[in-house]
Tab-separated table of C-alpha atoms and ligand atoms in Angstrom:
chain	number	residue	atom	x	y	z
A	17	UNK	CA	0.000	0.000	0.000
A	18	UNK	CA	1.024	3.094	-0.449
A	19	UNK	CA	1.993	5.494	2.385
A	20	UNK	CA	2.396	8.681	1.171
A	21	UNK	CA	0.390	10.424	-1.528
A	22	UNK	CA	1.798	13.722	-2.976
A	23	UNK	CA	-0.400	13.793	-6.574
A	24	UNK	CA	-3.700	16.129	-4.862
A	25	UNK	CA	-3.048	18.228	-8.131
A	26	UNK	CA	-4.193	14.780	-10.246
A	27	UNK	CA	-6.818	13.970	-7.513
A	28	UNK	CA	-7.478	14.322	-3.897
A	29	UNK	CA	-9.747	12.792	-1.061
A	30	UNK	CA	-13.260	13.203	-0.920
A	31	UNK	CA	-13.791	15.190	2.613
A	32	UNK	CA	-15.793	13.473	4.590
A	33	UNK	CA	-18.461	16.382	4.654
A	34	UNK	CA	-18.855	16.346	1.287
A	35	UNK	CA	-19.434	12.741	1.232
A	36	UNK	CA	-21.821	12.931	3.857
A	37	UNK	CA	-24.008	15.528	1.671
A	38	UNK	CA	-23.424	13.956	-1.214
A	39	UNK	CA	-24.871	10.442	0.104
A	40	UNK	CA	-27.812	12.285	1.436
A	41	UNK	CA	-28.753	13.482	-1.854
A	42	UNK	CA	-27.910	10.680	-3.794
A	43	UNK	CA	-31.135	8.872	-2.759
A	44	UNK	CA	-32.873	11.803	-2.828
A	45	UNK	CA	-35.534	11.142	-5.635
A	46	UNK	CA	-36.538	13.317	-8.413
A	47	UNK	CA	-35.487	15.383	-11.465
A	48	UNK	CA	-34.854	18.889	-11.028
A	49	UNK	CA	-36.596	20.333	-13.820
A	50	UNK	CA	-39.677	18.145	-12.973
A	51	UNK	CA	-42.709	20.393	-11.511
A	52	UNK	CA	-44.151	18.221	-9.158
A	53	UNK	CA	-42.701	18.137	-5.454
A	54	UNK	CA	-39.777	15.810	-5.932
A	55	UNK	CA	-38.516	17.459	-8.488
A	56	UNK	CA	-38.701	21.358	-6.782
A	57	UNK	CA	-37.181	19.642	-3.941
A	58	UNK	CA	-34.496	18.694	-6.122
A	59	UNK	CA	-34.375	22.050	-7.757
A	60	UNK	CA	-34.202	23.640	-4.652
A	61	UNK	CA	-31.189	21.579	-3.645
A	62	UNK	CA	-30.063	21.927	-6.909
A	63	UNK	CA	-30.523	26.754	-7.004
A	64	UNK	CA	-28.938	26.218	-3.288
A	65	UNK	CA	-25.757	25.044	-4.304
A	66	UNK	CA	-25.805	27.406	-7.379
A	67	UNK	CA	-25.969	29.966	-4.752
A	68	UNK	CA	-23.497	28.808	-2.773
A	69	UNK	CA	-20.815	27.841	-5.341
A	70	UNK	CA	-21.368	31.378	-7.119
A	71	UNK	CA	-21.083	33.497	-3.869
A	72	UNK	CA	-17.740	31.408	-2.644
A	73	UNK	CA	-16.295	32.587	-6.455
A	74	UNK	CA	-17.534	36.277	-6.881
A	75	UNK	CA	-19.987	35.331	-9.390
A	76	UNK	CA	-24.123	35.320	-10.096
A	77	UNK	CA	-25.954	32.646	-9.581
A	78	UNK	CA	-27.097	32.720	-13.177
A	79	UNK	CA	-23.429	32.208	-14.067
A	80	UNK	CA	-22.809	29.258	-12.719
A	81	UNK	CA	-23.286	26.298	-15.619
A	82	UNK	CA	-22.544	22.942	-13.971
A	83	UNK	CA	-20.432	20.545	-15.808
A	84	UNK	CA	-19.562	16.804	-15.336
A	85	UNK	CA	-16.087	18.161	-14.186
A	86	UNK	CA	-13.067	19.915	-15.448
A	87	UNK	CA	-12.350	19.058	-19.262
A	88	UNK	CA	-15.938	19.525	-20.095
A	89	UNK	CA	-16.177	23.142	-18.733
A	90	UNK	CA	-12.962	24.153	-20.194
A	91	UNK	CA	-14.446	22.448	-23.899
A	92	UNK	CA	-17.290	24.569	-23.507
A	93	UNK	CA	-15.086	27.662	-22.838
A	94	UNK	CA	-13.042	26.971	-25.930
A	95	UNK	CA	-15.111	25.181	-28.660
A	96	UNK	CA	-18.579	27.180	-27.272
A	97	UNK	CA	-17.055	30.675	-27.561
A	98	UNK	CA	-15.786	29.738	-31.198
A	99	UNK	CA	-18.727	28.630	-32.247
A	100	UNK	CA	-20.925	31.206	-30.319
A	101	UNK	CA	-18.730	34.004	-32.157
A	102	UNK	CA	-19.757	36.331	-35.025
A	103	UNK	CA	-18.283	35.332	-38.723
A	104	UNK	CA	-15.433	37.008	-38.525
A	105	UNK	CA	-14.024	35.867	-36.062
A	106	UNK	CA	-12.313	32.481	-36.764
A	107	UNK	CA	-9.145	32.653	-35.028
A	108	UNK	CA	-8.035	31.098	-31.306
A	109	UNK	CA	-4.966	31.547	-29.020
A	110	UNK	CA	-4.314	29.300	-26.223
A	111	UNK	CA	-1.026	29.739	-24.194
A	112	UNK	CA	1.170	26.392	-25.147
A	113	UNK	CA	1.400	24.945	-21.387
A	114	UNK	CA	-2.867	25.026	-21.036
A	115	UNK	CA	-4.088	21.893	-20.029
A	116	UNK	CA	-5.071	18.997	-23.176
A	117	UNK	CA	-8.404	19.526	-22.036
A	118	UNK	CA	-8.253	23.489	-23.630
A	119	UNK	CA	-4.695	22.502	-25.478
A	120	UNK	CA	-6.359	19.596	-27.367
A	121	UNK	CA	-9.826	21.465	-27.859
A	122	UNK	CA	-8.477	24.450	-29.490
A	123	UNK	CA	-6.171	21.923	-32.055
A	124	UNK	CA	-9.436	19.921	-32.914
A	125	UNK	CA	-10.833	23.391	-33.687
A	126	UNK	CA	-7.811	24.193	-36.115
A	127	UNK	CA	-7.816	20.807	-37.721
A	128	UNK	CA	-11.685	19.651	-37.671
A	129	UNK	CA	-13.335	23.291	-37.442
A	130	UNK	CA	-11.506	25.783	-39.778
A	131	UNK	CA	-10.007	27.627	-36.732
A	132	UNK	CA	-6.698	29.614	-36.986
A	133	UNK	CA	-4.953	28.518	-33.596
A	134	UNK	CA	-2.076	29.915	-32.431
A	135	UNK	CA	-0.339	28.450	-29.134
A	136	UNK	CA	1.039	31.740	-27.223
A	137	UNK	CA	4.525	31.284	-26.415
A	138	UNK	CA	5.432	31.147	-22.422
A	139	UNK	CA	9.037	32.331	-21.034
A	140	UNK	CA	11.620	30.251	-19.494
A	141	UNK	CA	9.500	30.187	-16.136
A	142	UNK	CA	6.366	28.758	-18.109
A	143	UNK	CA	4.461	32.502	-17.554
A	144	UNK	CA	2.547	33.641	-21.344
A	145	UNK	CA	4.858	36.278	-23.008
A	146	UNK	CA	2.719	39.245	-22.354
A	147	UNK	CA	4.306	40.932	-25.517
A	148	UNK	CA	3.724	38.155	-27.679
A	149	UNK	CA	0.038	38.286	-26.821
A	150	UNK	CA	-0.174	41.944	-27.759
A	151	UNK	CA	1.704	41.328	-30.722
A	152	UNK	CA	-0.869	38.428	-31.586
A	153	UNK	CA	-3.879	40.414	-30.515
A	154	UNK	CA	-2.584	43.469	-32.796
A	155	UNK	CA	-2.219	41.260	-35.533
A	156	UNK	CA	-5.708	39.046	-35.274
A	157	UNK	CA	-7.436	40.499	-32.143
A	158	UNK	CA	-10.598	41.388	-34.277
A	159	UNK	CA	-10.329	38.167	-35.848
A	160	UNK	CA	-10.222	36.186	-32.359
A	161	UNK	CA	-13.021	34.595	-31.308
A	162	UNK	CA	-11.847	33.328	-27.662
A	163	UNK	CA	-8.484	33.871	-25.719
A	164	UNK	CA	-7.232	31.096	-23.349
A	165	UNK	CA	-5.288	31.148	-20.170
A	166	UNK	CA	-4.550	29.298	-17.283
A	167	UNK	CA	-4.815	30.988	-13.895
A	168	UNK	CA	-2.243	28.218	-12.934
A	169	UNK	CA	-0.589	25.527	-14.506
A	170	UNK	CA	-1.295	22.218	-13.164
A	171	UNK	CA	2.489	20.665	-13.790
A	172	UNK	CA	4.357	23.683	-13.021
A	173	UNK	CA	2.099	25.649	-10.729
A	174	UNK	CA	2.690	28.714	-12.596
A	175	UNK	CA	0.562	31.300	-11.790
A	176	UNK	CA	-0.249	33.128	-14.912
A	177	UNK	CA	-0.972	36.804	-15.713
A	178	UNK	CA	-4.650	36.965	-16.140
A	179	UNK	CA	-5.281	40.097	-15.315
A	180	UNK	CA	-2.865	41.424	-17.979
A	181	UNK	CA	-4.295	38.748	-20.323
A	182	UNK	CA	-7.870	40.045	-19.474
A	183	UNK	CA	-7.038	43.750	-19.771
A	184	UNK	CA	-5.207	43.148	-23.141
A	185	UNK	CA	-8.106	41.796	-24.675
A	186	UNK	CA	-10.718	43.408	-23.796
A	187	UNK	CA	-8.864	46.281	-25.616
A	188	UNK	CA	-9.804	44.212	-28.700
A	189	UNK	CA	-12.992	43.109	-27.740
A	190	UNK	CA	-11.422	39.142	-26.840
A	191	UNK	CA	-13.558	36.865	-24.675
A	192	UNK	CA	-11.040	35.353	-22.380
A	193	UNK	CA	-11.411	31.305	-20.805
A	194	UNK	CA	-9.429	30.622	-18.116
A	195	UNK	CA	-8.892	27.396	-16.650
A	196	UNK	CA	-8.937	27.813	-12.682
A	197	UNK	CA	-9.088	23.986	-12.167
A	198	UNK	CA	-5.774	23.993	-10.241
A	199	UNK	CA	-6.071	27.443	-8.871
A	200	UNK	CA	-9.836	27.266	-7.016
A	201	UNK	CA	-8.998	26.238	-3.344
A	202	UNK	CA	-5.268	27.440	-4.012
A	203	UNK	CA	-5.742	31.068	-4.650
A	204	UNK	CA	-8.134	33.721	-3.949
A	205	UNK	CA	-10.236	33.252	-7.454
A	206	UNK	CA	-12.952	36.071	-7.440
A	207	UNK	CA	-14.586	35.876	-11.357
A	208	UNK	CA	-16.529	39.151	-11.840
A	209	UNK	CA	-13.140	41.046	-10.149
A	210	UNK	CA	-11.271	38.468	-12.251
A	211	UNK	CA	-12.967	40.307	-15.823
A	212	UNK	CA	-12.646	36.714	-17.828
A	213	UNK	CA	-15.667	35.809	-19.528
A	214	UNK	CA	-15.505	32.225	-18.633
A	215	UNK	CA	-13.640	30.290	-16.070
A	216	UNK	CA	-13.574	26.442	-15.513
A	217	UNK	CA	-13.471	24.409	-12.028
A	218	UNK	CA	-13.515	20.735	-11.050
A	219	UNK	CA	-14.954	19.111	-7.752
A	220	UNK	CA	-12.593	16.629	-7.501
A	221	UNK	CA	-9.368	18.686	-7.280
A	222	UNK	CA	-11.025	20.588	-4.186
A	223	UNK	CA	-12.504	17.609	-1.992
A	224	UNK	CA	-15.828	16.809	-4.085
A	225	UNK	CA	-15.824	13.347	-5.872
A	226	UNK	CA	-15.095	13.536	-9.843
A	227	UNK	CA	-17.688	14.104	-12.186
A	228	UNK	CA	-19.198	17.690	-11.162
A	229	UNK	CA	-17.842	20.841	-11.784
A	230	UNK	CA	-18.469	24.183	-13.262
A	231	UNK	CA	-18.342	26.873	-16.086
A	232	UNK	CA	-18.662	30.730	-14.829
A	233	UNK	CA	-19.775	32.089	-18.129
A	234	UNK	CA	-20.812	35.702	-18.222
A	235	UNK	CA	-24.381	36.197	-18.875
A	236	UNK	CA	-22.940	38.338	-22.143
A	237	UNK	CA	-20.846	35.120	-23.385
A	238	UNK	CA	-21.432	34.334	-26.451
A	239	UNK	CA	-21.912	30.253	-26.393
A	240	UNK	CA	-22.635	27.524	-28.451
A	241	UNK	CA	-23.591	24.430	-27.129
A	242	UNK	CA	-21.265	21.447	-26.712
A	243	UNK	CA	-23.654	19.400	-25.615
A	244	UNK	CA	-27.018	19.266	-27.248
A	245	UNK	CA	-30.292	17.985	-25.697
A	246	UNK	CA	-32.536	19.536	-23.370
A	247	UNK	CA	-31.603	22.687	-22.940
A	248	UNK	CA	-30.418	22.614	-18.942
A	249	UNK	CA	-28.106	25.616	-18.013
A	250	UNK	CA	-28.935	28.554	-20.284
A	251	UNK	CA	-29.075	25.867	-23.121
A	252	UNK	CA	-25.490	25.744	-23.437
A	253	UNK	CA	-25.360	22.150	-21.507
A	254	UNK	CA	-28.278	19.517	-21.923
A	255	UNK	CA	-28.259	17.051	-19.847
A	256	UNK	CA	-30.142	15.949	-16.095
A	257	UNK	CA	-29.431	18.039	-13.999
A	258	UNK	CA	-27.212	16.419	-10.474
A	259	UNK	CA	-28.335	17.785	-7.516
A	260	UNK	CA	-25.815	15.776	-5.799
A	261	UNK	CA	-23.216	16.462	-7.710
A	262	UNK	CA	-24.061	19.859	-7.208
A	263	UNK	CA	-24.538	20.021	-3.452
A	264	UNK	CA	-20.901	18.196	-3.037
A	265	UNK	CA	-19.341	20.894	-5.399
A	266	UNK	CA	-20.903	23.446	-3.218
A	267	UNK	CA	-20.006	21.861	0.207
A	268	UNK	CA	-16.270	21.058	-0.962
A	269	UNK	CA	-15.898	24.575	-1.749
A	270	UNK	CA	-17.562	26.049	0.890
A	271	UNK	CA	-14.912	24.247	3.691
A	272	UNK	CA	-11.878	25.480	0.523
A	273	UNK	CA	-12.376	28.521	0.796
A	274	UNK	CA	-13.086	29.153	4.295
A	275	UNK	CA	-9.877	27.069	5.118
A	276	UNK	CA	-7.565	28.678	2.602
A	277	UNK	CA	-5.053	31.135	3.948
A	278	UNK	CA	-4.647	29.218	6.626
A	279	UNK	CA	-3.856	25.599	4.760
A	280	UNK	CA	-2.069	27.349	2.184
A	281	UNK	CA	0.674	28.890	4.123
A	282	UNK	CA	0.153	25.191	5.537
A	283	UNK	CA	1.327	23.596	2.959
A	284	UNK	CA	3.759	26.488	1.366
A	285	UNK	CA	6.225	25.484	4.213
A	286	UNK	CA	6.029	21.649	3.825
A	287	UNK	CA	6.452	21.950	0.376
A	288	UNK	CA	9.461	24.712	0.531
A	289	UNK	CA	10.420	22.120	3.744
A	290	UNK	CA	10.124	19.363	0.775
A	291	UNK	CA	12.330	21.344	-2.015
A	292	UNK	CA	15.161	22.759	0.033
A	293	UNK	CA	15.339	18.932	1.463
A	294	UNK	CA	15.216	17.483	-2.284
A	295	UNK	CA	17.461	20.075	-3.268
A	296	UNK	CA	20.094	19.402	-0.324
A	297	UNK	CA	20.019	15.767	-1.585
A	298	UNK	CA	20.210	15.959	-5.471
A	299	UNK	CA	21.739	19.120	-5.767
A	300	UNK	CA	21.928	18.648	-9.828
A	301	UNK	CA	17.761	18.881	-9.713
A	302	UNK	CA	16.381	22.234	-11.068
A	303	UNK	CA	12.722	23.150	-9.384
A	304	UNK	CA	10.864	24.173	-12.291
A	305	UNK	CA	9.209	27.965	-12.107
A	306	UNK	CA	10.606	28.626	-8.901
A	307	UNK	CA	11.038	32.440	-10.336
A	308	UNK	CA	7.230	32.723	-10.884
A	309	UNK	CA	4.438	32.968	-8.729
A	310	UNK	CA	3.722	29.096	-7.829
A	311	UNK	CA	0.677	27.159	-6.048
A	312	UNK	CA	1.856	26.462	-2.575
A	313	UNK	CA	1.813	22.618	-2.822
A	314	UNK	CA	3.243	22.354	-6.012
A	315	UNK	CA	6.833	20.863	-6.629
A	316	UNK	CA	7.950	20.191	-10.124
A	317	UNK	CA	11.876	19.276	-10.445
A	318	UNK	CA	13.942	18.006	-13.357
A	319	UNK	CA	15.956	15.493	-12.092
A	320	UNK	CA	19.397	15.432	-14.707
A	321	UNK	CA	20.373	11.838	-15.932
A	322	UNK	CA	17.015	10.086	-15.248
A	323	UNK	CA	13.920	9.383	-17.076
A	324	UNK	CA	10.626	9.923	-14.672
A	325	UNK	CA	9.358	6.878	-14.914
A	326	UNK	CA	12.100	4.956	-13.080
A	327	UNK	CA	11.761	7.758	-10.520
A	328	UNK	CA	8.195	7.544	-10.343
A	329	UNK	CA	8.548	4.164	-10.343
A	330	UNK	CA	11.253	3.795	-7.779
A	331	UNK	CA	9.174	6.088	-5.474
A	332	UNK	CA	6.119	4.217	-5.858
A	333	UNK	CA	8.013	1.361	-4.686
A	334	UNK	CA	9.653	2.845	-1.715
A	335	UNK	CA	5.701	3.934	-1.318
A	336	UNK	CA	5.583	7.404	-2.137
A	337	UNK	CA	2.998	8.335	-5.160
A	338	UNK	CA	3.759	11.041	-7.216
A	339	UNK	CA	3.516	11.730	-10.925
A	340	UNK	CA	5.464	13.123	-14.305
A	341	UNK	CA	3.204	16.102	-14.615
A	342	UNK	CA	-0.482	15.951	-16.062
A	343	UNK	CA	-2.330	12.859	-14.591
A	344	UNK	CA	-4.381	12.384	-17.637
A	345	UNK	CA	-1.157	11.876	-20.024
A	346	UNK	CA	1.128	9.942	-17.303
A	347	UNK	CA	-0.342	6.675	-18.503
A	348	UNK	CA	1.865	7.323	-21.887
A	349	UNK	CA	5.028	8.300	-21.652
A	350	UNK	CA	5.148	11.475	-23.163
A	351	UNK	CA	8.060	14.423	-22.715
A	352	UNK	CA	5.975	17.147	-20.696
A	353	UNK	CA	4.804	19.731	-23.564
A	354	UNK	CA	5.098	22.256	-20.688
A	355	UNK	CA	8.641	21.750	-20.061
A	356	UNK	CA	8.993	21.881	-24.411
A	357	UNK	CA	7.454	24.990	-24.366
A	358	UNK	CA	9.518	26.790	-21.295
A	359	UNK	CA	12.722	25.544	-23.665
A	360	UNK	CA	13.425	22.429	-22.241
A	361	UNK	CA	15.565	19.398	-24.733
A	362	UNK	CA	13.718	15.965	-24.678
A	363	UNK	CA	15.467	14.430	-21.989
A	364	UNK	CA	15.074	17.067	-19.753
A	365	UNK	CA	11.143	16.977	-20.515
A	366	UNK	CA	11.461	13.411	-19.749
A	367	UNK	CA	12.826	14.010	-16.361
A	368	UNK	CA	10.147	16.086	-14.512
A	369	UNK	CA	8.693	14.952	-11.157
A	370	UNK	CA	5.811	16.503	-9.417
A	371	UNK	CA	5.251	16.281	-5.526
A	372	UNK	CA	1.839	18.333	-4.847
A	373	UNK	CA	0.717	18.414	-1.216
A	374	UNK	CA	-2.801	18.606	0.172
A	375	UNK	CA	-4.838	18.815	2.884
A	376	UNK	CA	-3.933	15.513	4.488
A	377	UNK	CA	-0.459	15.772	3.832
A	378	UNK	CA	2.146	16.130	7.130
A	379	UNK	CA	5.665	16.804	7.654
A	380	UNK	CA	5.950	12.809	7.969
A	381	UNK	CA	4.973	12.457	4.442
A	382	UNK	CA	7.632	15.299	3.423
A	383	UNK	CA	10.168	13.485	5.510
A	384	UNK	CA	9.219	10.150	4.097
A	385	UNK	CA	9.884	10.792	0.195
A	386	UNK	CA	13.474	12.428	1.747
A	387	UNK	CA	14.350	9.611	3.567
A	388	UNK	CA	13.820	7.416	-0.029
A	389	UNK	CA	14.519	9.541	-2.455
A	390	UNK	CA	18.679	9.419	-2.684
A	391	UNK	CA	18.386	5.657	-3.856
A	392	UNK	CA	15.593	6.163	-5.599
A	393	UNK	CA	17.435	8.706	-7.366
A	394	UNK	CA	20.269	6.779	-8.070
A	395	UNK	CA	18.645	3.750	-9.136
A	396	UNK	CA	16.940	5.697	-12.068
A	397	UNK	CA	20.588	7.058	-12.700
A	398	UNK	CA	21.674	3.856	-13.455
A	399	UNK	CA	18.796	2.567	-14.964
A	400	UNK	CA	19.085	5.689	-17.037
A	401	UNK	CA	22.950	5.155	-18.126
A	402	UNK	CA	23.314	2.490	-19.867
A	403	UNK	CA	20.395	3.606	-22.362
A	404	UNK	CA	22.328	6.970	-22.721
A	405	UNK	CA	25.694	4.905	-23.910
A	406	UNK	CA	23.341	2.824	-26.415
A	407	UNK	CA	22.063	5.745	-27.794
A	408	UNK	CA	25.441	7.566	-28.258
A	409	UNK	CA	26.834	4.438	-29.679
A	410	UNK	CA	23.947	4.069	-32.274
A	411	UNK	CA	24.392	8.100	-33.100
A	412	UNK	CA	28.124	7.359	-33.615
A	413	UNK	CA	27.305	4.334	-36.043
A	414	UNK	CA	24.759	6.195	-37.897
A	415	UNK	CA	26.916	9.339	-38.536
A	416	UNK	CA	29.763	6.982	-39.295
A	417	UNK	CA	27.700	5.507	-41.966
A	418	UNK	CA	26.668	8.679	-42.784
A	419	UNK	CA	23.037	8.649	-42.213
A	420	UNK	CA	22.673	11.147	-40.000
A	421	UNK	CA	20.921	11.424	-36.791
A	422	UNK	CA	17.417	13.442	-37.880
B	6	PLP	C1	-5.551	22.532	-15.181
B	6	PLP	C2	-6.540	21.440	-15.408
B	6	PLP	N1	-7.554	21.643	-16.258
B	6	PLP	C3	-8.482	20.705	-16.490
B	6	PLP	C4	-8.435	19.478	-15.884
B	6	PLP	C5	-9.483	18.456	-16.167
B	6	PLP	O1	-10.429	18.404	-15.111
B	6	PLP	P1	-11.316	17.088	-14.907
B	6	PLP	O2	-10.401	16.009	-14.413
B	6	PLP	O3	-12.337	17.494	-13.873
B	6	PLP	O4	-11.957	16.751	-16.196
B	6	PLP	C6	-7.368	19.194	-15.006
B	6	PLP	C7	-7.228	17.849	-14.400
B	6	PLP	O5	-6.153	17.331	-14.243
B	6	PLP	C8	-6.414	20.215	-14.752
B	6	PLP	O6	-5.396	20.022	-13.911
């Protein structure tokens, strides 16, 4: 079994208030859009926790579309405000390091919708080139239907300008998405002070189980559907409505944001307890945006001279989880197309670990992956060299027989 878990950013536990609501309704029969009493019971459940979630996020109630999670909000934020836009607008920018969930929407736009997508260029601490956005938007800002940035990356923990982002557009009349799936719980996120037009959430990255979560649209978004069917939320997402689902979003973020200063700074010192320690030990590792504004529980390092998935692996068997960077790519061995984007070769991409702390997480847990992680380390190392000699030996053949190493 394992001991310690450090990957909250890919999922955490379900707090046992929110389960407790979220049973209660579960049995709780009737639709919400039915008239008769079960159903306004529902509804009223239902407007409740609408209420709730919208006043915890500085929004209106009328706002607040739920969404089976994450990746469909941030869909409908993307693919909804292209299609929802007037004619001439036909182009989309999404910074590089967004999420697949926006990253992947806004290339199905460009290959399967006629979009022109541009992926805005991030520095060398993974934060969106500010000038390259105004040079974009002065080039095709009143051809751009939608503008996409992450309030914080979710491999990194980059926090990213969206204020700037925000003001810059609205210059040229942009609708901005921004995906505050990582950042709800983490940061103060206040929408209508935040001037995006649409901002995604997820339950189960803040305590609630997986499967809810939320688009803030503006009520002057302009949306298309994603979904199609009967017309729940505005019309821009069909589908039964989940009380349930609903009332655990609403509960989970309730206790998040009450709690937040206080577990933040929380977990800010066990994870700066966790990097100086990882640092002290493996002095060659390189703690990834450490110049930028970071989530407090996030730890991403580059470990020189190993591939992650011997670390990972090493850890996991030493009983430590942790992951490569996005949870929903770490099944496939992939270099992280965050770390590609800040600059990093190949290899280095290939060597990124992420701790991320949460609310259960203790200094024994930080002291844990310290105690393991020198041979863990150095296992991978050696795992690691005698694939680096192969491959040096096969460039040397193939330049020697003048191939050419493409
Ligand atoms: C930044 C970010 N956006 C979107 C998602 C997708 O959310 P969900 O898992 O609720 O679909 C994730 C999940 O890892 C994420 O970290």
């Amino acid at each position: 079994m394992t001991a310690t878990y450090l990957d909250h950013a890919a999922t955490t536990v379900v707090r046992e208030e929110v389960a407790r609501a979220y049973a209660e309704d579960l049995q709780r029969l009737g639709n919400p859009s039915s008239t008769h009493a079960f159903g306004r019971e529902a509804r009223r459940v239902l407007e409740e926790s609408r209420e709730s979630i919208a006043a915890d996020l500085g929004a209106h109630p009328t706002e607040v579309v739920l969404t089976a999670g994450g990746t469909e909000a941030d869909n409908l934020g993307v693919v909804g405000a292209f299609h929802g836009a007037s004619e001439g607008r036909r182009a989309v920018a999404v910074t590089a390091v967004e999420h697949p969930a926006v990253l992947d929407a806004a290339r199905w736009l460009g290959t399967a919708q006629g979009a022109e997508v541009t992926e805005l260029a991030v520095d060398a601490e993974g934060v969106l080139d500010l000038d390259g956005l105004a040079a974009h938007l002065a080039r095709v800002g009143e051809r751009t239907a939608v503008v996409a940035v992450m309030w914080a990356n979710n491999e990194t923990g980059a926090v990213q300008p969206v204020a700037e982002v925000v003001a810059a557009c609205a210059a040229a009349g942009v609708p901005v998405h921004t995906d505050a799936v990582q950042a709800v719980g983490q940061l103060p996120v206040d929408f209508a002070a935040s001037g995006a037009t649409t901002l995604a959430l997820s339950g189960h990255k803040i305590g609630a189980p997986v499967g809810v979560g939320a688009l803030l649209a503006r009520r002057d978004a302009a949306l298309a559907p994603v979904l199609h069917g009967g017309g729940q939320e505005r019309g821009v997402r069909s589908g039964t409505l989940d009380a349930a689902g609903a009332r655990a979003l609403a509960t989970a973020l309730r206790l998040a944001v009450a709690e937040r200063e206080e577990e933040t700074s929380r977990l800010a010192a066990l994870r700066d307890r966790l990097q100086d320690g990882l640092l002290a030990l493996v002095p060659d590792a390189r703690v990834r945006s450490a110049g930028a504004p970071r989530l407090p529980g996030h730890l991403f390092v580059t470990i020189p001279g190993t591939d992650a998935d011997a670390v990972l692996f090493g850890l996991d068997a030493a009983g430590v989880a942790a992951s490569a960077g996005s949870a929903c790519t770490a099944g496939v061995t992939q270099p992280s197309h965050v770390l590609l984007a800040m600059g990093d070769d190949e290899a280095t991409a290939r060597s990124a670990v992420r701790f991320t702390l949460g609310r259960p997480t203790t200094e024994r847990d930080v002291e844990h992956v310290l105690a393991v992680l020198p041979e863990v380390v150095a296992r991978a190392r050696a795992a690691h060299a005698p694939r680096r000699a192969t491959a040096a030996a096969a460039t040397r053949l193939a330049s020697a027989a003048g191939a050419g190493a493409r």
